XYZ file of C-alpha atoms in Angstrom:
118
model
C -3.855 75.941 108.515
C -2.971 77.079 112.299
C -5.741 76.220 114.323
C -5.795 76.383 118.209
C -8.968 75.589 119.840
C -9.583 75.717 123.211
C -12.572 74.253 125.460
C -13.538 73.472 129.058
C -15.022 76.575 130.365
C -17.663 77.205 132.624
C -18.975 78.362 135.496
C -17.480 77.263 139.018
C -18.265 78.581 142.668
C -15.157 79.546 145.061
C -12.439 77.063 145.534
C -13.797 75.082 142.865
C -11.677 73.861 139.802
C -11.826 73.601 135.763
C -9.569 72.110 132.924
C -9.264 74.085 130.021
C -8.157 72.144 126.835
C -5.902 73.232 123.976
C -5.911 71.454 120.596
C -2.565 72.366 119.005
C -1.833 71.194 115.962
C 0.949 70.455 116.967
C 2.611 73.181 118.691
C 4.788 72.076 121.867
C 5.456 75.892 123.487
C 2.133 76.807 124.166
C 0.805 79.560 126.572
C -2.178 80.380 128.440
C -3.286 83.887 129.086
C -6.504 85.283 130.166
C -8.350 88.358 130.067
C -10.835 89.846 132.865
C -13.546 91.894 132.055
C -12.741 95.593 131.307
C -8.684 94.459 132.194
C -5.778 93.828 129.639
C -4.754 90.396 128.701
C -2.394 88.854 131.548
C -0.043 85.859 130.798
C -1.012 82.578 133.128
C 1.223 80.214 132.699
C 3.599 78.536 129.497
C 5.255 75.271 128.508
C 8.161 74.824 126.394
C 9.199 71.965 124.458
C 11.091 70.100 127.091
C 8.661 70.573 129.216
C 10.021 73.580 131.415
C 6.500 75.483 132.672
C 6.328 79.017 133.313
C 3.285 80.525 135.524
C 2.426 83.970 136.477
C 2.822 84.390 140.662
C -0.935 85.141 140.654
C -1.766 81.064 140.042
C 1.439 79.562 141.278
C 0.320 76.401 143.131
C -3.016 76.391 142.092
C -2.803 75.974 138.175
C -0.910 73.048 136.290
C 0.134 72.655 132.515
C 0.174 69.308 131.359
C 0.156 67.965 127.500
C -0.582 64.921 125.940
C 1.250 64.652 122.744
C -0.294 61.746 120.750
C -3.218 64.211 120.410
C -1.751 67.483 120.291
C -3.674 68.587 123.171
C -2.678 70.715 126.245
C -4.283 71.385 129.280
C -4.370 74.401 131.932
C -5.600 72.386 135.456
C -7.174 75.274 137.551
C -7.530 74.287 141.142
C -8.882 76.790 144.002
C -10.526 79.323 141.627
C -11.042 82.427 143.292
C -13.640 85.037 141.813
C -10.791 86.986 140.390
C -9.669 84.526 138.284
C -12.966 85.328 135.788
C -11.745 86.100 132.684
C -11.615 84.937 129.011
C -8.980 82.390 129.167
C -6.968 81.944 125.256
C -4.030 79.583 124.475
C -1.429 80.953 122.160
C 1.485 79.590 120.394
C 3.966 80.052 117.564
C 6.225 82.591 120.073
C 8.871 82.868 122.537
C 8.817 79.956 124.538
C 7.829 80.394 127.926
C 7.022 83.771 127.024
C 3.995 85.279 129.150
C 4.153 88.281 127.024
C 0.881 88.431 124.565
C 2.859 90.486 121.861
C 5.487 87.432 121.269
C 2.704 84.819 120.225
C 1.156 84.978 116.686
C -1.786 81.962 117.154
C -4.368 82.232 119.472
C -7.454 80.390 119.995
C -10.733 81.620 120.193
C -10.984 81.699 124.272
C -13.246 80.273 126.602
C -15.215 81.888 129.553
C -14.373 81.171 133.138
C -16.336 82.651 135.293
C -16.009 81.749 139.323
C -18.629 83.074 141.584
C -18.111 83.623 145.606
């Protein structure tokens, strides 16, 4: 059974920073997209199996995919959270690698709330 389960949530003030996990099982293009209150999903950022990494221009230099195989985990490092990056953050996999477009993924997680305060 295809089970992606994210964690590492919370609630940050301005500028502060989070790491969201991912367990896989075993998926190596995985995506992170989010989704702010009352606003369509958005793509964030994707990894492919190589390792090539994908992000949206909103988080560009301040958000970092990293994996660690072994256990099947991936990770979304937010750094310099700004209020409008609150949303409902979900991984997704088993889709177009690299993809940052919802509709191509067929897993997805449960999500987990970010919420960053000014």
């Amino acid at each position: 059974q295809v089970q992606l389960v994210e964690s590492g949530g919370g609630s940050v003030q301005s500028g502060g920073s989070l790491r969201l996990s991912c367990a896989t099982s075993g998926f190596t293009c995985v995506a992170w997209f989010r989704q702010p209150p009352g606003k369509e999903r958005e793509g964030v950022a994707a990894v492919d199996f190589l390792g090539n990494t994908e992000y949206a221009d909103s988080v560009k230099g301040r958000f970092t995919l990293s994996r660690d195989h072994a256990n099947n985990t991936h990770y979304l490092q937010m750094n310099s959270l700004q209020p409008e990056d609150t949303a409902m953050y979900y991984c997704a996999a088993g889709g177009q690698c690299l993809s940052l477009t919802s509709s191509e993924y067929n897993y997805w997680g449960q999500g987990t709330q970010v919420t960053v305060s000014s």
